[in-house]
Short mmCIF file of N, CA and C in Angstrom, two decimals:
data_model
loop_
_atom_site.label_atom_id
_atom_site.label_comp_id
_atom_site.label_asym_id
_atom_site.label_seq_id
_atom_site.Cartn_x
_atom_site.Cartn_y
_atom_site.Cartn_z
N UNK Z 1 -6.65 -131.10 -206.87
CA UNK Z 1 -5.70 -132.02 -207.45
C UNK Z 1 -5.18 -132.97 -206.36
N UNK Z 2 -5.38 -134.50 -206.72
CA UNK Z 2 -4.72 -135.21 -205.67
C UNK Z 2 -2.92 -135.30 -205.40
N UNK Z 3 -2.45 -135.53 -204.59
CA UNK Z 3 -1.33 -135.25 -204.53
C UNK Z 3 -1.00 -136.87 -204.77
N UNK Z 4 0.38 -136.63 -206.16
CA UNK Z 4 1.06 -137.77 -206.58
C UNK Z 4 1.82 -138.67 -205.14
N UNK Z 5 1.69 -140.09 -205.51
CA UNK Z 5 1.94 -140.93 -204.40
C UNK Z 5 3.58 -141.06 -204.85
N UNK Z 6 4.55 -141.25 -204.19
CA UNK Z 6 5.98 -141.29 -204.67
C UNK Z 6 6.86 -142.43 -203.47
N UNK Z 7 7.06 -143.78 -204.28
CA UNK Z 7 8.25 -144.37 -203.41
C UNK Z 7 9.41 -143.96 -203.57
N UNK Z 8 10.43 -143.84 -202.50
CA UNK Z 8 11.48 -144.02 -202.53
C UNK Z 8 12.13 -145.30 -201.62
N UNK Z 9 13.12 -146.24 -202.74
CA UNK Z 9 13.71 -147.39 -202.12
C UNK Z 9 14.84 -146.83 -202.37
N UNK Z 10 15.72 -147.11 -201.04
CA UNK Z 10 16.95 -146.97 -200.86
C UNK Z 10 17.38 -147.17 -199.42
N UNK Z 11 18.69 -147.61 -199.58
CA UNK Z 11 19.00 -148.63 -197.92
C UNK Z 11 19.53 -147.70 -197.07
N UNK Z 12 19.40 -146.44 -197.54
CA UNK Z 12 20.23 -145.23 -196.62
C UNK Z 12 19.47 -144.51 -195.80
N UNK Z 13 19.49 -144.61 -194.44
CA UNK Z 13 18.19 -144.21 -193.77
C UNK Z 13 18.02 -142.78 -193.79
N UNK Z 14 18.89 -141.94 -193.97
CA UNK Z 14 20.04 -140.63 -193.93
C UNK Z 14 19.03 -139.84 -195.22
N UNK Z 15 19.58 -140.48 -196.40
CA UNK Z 15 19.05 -140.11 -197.96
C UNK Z 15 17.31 -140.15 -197.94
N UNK Z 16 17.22 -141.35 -197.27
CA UNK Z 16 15.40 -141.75 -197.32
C UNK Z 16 14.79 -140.59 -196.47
N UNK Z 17 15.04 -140.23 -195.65
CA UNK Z 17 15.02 -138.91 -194.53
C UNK Z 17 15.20 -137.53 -195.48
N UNK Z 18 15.96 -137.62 -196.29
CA UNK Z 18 16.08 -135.90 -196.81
C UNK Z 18 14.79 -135.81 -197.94
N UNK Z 19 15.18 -137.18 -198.93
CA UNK Z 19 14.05 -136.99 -199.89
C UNK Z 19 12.61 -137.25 -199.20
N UNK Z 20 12.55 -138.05 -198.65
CA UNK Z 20 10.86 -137.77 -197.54
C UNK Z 20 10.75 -136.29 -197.58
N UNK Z 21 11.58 -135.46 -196.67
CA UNK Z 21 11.41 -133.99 -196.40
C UNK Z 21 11.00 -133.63 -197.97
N UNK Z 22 12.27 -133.77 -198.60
CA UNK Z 22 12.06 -132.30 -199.92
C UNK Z 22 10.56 -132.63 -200.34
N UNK Z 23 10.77 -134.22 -201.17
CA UNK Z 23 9.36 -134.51 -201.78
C UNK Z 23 8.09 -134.33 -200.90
N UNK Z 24 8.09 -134.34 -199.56
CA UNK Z 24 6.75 -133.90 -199.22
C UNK Z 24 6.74 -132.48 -199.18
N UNK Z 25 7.33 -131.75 -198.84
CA UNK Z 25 7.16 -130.17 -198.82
C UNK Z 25 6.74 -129.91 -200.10
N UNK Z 26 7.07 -130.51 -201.23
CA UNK Z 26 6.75 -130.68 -202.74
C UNK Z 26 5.60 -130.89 -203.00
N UNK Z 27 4.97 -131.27 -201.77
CA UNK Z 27 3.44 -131.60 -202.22
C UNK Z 27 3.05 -133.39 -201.84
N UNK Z 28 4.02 -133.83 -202.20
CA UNK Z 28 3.75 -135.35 -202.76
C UNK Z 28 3.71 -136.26 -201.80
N UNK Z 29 2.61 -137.54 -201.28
CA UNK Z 29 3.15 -138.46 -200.69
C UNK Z 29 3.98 -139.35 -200.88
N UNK Z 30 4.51 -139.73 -199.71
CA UNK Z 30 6.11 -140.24 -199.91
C UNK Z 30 6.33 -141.58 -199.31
N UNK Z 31 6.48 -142.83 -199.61
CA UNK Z 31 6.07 -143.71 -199.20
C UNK Z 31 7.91 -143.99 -199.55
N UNK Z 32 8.27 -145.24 -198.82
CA UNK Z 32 9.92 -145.55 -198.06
C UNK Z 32 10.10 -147.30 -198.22
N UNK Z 33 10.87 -147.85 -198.83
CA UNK Z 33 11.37 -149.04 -198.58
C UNK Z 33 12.84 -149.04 -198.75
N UNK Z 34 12.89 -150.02 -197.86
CA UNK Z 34 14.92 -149.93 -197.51
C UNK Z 34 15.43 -150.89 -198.45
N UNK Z 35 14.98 -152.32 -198.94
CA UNK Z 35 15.47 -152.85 -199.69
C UNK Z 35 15.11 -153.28 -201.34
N UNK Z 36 15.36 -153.74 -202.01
CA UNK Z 36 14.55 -154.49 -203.35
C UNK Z 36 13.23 -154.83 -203.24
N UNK Z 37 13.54 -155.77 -202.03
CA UNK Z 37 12.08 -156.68 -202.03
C UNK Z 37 10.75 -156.32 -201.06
N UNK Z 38 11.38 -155.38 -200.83
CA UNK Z 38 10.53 -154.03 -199.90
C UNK Z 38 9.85 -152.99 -200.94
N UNK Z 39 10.43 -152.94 -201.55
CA UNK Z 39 10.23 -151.60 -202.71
C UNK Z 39 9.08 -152.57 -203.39
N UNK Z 40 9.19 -153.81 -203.83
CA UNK Z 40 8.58 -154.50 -204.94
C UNK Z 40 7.17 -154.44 -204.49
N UNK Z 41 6.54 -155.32 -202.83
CA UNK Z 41 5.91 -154.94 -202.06
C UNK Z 41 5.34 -153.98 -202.10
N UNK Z 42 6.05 -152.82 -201.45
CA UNK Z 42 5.16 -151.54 -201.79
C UNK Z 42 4.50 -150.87 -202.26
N UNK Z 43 5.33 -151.12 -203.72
CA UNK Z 43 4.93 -151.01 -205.12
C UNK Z 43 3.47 -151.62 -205.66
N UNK Z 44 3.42 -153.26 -205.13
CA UNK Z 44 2.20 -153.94 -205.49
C UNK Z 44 0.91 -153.64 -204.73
N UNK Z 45 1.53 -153.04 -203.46
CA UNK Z 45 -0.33 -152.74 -202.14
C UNK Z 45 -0.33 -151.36 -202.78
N UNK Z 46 0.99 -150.31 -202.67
CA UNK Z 46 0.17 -148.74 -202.59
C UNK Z 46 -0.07 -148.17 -204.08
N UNK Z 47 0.57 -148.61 -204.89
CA UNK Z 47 0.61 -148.25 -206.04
C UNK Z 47 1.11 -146.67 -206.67
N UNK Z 48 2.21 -146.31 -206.47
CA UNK Z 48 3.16 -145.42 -206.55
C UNK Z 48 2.99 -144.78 -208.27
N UNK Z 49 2.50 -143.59 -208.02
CA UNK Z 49 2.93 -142.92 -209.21
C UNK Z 49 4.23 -142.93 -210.02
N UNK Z 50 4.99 -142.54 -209.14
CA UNK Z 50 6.46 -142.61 -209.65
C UNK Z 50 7.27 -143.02 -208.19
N UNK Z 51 8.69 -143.61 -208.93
CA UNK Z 51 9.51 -144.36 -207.80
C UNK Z 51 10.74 -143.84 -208.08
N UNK Z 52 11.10 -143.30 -207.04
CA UNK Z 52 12.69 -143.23 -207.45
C UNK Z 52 13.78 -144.23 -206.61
N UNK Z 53 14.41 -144.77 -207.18
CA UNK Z 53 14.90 -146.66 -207.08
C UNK Z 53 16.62 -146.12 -207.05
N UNK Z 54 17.04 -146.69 -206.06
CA UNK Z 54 18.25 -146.93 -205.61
C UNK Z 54 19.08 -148.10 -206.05
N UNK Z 55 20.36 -148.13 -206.98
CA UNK Z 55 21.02 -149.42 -207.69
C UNK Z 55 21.15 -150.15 -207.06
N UNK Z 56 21.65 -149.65 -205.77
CA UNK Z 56 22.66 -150.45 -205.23
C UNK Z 56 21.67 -150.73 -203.29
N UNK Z 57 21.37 -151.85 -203.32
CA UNK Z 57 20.09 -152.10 -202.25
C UNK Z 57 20.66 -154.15 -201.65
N UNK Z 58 20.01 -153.81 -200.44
CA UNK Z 58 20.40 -155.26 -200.27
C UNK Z 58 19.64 -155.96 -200.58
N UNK Z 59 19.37 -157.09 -200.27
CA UNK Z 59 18.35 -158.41 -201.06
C UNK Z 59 17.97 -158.69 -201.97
N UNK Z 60 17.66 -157.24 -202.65
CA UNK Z 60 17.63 -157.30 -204.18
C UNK Z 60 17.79 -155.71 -204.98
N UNK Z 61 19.08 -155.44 -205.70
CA UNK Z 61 19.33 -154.12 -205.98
C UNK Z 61 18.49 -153.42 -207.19
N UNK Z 62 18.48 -152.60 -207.41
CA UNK Z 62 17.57 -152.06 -207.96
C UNK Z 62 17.46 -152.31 -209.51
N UNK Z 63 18.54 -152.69 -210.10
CA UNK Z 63 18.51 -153.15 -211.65
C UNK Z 63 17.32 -154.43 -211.74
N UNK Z 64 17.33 -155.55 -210.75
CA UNK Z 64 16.47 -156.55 -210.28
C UNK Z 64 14.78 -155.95 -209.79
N UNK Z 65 14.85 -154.99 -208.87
CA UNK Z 65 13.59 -154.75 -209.16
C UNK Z 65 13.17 -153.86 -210.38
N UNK Z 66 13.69 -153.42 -211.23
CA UNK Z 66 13.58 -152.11 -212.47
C UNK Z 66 13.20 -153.72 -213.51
N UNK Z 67 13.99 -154.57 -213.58
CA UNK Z 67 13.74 -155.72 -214.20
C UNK Z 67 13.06 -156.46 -214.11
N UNK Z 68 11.79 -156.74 -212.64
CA UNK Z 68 10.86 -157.07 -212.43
C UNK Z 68 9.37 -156.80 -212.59
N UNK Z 69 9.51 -155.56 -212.76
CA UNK Z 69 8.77 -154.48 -212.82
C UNK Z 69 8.16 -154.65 -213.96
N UNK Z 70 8.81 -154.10 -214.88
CA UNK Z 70 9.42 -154.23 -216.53
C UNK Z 70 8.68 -155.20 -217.26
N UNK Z 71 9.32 -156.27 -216.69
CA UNK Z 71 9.22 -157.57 -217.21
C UNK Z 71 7.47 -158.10 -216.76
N UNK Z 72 7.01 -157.86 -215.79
CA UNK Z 72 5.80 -158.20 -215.32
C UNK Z 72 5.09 -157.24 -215.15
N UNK Z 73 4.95 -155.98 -215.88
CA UNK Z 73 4.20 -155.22 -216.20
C UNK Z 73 3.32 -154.62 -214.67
N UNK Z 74 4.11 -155.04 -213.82
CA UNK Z 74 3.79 -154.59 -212.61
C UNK Z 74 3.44 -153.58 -212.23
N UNK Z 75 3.84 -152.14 -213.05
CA UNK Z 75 3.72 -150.79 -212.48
C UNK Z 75 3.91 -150.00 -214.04
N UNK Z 76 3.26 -149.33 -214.12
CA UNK Z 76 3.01 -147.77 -215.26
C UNK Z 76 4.31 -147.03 -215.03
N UNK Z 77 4.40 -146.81 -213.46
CA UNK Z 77 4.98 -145.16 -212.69
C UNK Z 77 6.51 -145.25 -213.73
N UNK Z 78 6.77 -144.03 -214.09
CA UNK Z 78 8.07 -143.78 -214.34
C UNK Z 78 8.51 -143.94 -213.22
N UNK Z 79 10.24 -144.35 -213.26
CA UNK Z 79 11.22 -144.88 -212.15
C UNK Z 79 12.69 -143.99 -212.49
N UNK Z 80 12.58 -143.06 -211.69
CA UNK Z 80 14.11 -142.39 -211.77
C UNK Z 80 15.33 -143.46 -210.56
N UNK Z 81 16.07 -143.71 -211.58
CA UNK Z 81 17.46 -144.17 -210.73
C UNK Z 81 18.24 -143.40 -210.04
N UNK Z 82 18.35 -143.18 -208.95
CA UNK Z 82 18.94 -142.52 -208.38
C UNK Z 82 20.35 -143.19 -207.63
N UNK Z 83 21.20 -142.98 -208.16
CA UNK Z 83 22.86 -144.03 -207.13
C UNK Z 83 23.54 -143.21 -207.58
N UNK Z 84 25.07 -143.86 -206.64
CA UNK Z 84 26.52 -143.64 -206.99
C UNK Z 84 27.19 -143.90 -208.36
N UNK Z 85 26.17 -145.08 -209.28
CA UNK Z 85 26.73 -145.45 -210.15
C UNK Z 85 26.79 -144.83 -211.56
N UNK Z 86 27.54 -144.18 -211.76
CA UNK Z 86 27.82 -143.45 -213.37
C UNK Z 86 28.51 -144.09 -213.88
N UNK Z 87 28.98 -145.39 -214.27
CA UNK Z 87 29.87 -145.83 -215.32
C UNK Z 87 28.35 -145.80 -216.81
N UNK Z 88 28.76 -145.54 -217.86
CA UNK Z 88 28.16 -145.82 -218.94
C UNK Z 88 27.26 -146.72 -219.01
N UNK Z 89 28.10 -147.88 -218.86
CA UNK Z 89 26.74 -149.27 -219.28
C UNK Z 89 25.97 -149.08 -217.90
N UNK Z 90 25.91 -148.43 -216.65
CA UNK Z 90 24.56 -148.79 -215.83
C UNK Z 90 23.72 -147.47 -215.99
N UNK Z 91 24.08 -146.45 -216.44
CA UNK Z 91 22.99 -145.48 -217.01
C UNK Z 91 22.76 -146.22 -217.97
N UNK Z 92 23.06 -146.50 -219.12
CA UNK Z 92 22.66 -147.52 -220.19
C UNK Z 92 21.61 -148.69 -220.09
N UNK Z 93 22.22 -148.86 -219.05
CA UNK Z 93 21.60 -150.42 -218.94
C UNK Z 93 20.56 -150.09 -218.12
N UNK Z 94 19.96 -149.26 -217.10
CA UNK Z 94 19.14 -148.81 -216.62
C UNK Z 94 18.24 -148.33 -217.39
N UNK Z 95 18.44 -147.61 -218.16
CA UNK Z 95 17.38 -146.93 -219.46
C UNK Z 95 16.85 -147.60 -220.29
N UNK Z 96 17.47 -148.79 -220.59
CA UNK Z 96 17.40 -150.04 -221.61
C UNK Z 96 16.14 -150.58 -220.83
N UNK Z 97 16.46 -150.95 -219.40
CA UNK Z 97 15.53 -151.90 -218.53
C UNK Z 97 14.01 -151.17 -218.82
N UNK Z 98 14.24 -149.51 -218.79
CA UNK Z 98 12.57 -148.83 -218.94
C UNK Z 98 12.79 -147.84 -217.72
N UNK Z 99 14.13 -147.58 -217.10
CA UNK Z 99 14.09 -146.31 -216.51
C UNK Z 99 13.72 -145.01 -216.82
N UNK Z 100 12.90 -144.15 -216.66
CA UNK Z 100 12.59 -142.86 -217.28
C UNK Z 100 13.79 -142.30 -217.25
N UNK Z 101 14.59 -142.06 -215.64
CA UNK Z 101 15.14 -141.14 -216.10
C UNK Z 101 16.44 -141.81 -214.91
N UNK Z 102 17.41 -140.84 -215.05
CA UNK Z 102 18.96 -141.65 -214.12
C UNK Z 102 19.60 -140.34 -213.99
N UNK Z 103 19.37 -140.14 -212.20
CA UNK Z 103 20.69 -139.50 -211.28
C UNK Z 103 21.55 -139.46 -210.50
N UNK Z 104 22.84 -139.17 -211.31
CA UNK Z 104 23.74 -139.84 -210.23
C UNK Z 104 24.16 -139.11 -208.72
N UNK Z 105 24.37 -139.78 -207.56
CA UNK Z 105 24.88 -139.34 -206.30
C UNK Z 105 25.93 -138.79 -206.35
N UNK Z 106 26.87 -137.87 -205.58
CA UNK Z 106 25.29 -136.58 -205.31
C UNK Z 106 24.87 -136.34 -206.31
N UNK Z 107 23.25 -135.06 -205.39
CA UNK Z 107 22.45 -134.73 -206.55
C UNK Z 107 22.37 -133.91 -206.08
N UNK Z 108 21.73 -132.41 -206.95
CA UNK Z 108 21.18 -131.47 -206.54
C UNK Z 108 19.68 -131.60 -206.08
N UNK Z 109 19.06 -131.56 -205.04
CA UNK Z 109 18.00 -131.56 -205.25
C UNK Z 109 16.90 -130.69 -205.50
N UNK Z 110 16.79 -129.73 -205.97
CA UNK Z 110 16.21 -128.90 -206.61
C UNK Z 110 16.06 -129.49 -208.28
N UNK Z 111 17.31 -130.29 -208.69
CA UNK Z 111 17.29 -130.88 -210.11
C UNK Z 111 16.28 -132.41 -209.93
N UNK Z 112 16.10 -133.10 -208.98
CA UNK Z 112 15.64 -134.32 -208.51
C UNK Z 112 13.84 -134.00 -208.30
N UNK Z 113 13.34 -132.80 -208.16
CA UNK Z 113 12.39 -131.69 -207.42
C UNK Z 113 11.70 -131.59 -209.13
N UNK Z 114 12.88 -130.86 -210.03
CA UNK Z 114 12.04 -130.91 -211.40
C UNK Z 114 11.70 -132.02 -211.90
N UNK Z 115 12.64 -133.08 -211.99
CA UNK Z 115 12.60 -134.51 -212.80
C UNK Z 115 11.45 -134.93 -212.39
N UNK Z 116 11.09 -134.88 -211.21
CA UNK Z 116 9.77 -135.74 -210.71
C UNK Z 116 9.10 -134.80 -210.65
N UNK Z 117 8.92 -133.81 -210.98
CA UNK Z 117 7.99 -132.98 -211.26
C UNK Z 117 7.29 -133.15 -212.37
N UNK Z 118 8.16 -133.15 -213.67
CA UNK Z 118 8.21 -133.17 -215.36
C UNK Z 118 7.58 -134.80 -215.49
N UNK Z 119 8.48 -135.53 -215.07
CA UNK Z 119 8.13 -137.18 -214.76
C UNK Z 119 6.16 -137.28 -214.87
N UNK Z 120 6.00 -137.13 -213.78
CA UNK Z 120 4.69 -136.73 -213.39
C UNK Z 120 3.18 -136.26 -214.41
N UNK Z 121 4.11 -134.85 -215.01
CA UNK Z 121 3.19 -134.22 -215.58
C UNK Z 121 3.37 -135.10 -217.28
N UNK Z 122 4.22 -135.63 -217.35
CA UNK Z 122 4.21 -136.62 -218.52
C UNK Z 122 3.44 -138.24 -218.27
N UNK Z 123 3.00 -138.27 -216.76
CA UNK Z 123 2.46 -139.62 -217.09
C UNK Z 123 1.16 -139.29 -215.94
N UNK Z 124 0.71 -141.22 -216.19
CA UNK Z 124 -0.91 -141.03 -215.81
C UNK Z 124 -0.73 -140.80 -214.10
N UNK Z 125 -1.53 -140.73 -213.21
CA UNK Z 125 -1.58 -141.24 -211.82
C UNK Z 125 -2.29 -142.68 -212.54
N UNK Z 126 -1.74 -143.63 -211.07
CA UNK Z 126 -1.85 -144.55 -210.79
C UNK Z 126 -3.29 -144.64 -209.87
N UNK Z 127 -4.19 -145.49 -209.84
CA UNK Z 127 -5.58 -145.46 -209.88
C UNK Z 127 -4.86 -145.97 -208.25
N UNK Z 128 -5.37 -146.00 -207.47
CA UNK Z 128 -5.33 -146.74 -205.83
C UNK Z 128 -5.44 -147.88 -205.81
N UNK Z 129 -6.63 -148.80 -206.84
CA UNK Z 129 -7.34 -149.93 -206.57
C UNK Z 129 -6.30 -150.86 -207.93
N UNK Z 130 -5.48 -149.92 -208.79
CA UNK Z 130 -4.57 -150.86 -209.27
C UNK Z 130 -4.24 -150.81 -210.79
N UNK Z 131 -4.67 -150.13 -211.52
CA UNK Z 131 -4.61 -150.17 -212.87
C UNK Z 131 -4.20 -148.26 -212.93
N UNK Z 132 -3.65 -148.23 -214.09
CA UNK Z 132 -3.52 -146.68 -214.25
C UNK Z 132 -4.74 -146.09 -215.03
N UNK Z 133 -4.84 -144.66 -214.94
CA UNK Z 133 -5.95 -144.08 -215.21
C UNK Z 133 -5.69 -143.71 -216.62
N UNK Z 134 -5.13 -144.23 -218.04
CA UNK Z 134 -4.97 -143.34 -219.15
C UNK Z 134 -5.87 -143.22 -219.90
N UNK Z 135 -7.17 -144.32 -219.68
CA UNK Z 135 -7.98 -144.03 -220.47
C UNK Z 135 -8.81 -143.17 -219.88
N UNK Z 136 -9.53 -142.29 -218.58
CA UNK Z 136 -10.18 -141.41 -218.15
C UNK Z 136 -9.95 -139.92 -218.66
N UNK Z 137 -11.07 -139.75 -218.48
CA UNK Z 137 -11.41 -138.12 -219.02
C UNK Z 137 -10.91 -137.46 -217.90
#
């Protein structure tokens, strides 16, 4: 089994450092951008199974890339939100955009460990060369 490719964008060098650890001990490669327009990038060369996306980012925060994405059919990968932000309308409004799934800071990570686990086993891998694999046997 190949091991799922996994970005994490987020401007916290601290946070990007723990989830690197957990998610690779998890198995998974773990690929890192600090801002929006870093993540978007990343997103378009490595092609990320799943992303877990930070709201709140400089240059461009994460509702902007979840909305880019979205909107330009850029990426398959389910996208867990991961921030500080729990008011109603931005879990809302995050889910609306096509977020799979939304956790707020802190987190447990052992609960962050299943989501992208479950995440995963509910969707395709992402082919390397650029298209997702749903129609393969």
């Amino acid at each position: 089994m190949t091991a799922s490719r996994i970005l994490i964008a987020d401007d916290d060098p601290l946070l990007r450092s723990l989830l690197v650890h957990r998610l690779s001990a998890d198995g998974h490669d773990v690929l890192v951008a600090g801002d929006g327009a870093q993540a978007l990038a990343s997103i378009a060369e490595q092609k990320p199974d799943l992303i877990v996306l930070d709201a709140l980012m400089p240059i461009m925060d994460g509702f902007e890339v979840l909305r880019r994405l979205k909107a330009g059919r850029l990426s398959t990968a389910p996208i867990i939100m991961l921030t500080a932000l729990k008011r109603e309308q931005d879990i809302v409004g995050a889910l609306q955009l096509g977020a799979a799934d939304y956790l707020v800071k802190p987190f447990i990570p052992d609960e962050l460990s299943e989501r992208v686990r479950r995440l995963l086993l509910a969707a395709p891998l992402q082919t390397r060369e650029g298209g997702d694999d749903r129609n393969r046997a």
